[in-house]
């Protein structure tokens, strides 16, 4: 599997703040990038996908991709206690397979 | 979740026993994956099925692990002679457009 590195965390932010999650990947030819959210004891849930350089916004989530730097990030604006979870970065390994990072655990303090 | 049903949801087995884990996707999904997540670890790819093509078994950790998919639908992951290090959540997933993967709720396996 290709390497996908995430900032180790845990990340603790106050309610209403911005949580910033970072991910770097090893393979320059990767084309598809994803963020999954995983609540404790649950399976991962896809929350964002991004394929082109730049920003992609969906509600309070913004994904940012920089292929030249092999870097993808996720911003969570106006963080809520319900955002407390582990966030997994995933990168395509080939035409069909994804490699996942180890995850960053986010805790939003009320 | 995402139209993928897995069973059993929890399984406790004794070391050395064989276990079968089942994945039943809703119809129309030709791509099916098995991933494994050990406690505190990332997701580890195990195997991929796509239609009638030969499966990608490159992630299976040992010859104790096997999987099949019958009729392009239900898939079974079999672990023979289970070991304690096999304790993990086994996640079945289906493929969507744009390389997306959607996971089922998982089968939690504990080997004692």
mmCIF file of N, CA, C and O in Angstrom, chain B residues 15 33 36 44 74 76:
data_model
loop_
_atom_site.group_PDB
_atom_site.id
_atom_site.type_symbol
_atom_site.label_atom_id
_atom_site.label_comp_id
_atom_site.label_asym_id
_atom_site.label_seq_id
_atom_site.Cartn_x
_atom_site.Cartn_y
_atom_site.Cartn_z
ATOM 1 N N UNK B 15 -9.126 -19.510 19.808
ATOM 2 C CA UNK B 15 -7.925 -19.657 18.980
ATOM 3 C C UNK B 15 -7.906 -21.035 18.336
ATOM 4 O O UNK B 15 -8.166 -22.042 18.998
ATOM 5 N N UNK B 33 -15.059 -4.889 -1.640
ATOM 6 C CA UNK B 33 -13.774 -4.914 -0.943
ATOM 7 C C UNK B 33 -13.949 -5.524 0.440
ATOM 8 O O UNK B 33 -15.007 -5.412 1.055
ATOM 9 N N UNK B 36 -9.523 -4.552 6.817
ATOM 10 C CA UNK B 36 -9.412 -4.924 8.217
ATOM 11 C C UNK B 36 -8.895 -3.721 9.007
ATOM 12 O O UNK B 36 -8.019 -2.985 8.537
ATOM 13 N N UNK B 44 -6.598 -1.661 6.621
ATOM 14 C CA UNK B 44 -5.691 -2.502 5.841
ATOM 15 C C UNK B 44 -6.488 -3.210 4.756
ATOM 16 O O UNK B 44 -7.445 -3.942 5.047
ATOM 17 N N UNK B 74 -23.079 -11.939 -2.886
ATOM 18 C CA UNK B 74 -22.630 -12.208 -1.525
ATOM 19 C C UNK B 74 -21.163 -12.626 -1.509
ATOM 20 O O UNK B 74 -20.710 -13.388 -2.363
ATOM 21 N N UNK B 76 -17.935 -14.030 1.130
ATOM 22 C CA UNK B 76 -17.592 -14.639 2.410
ATOM 23 C C UNK B 76 -16.087 -14.563 2.597
ATOM 24 O O UNK B 76 -15.328 -14.952 1.704
#
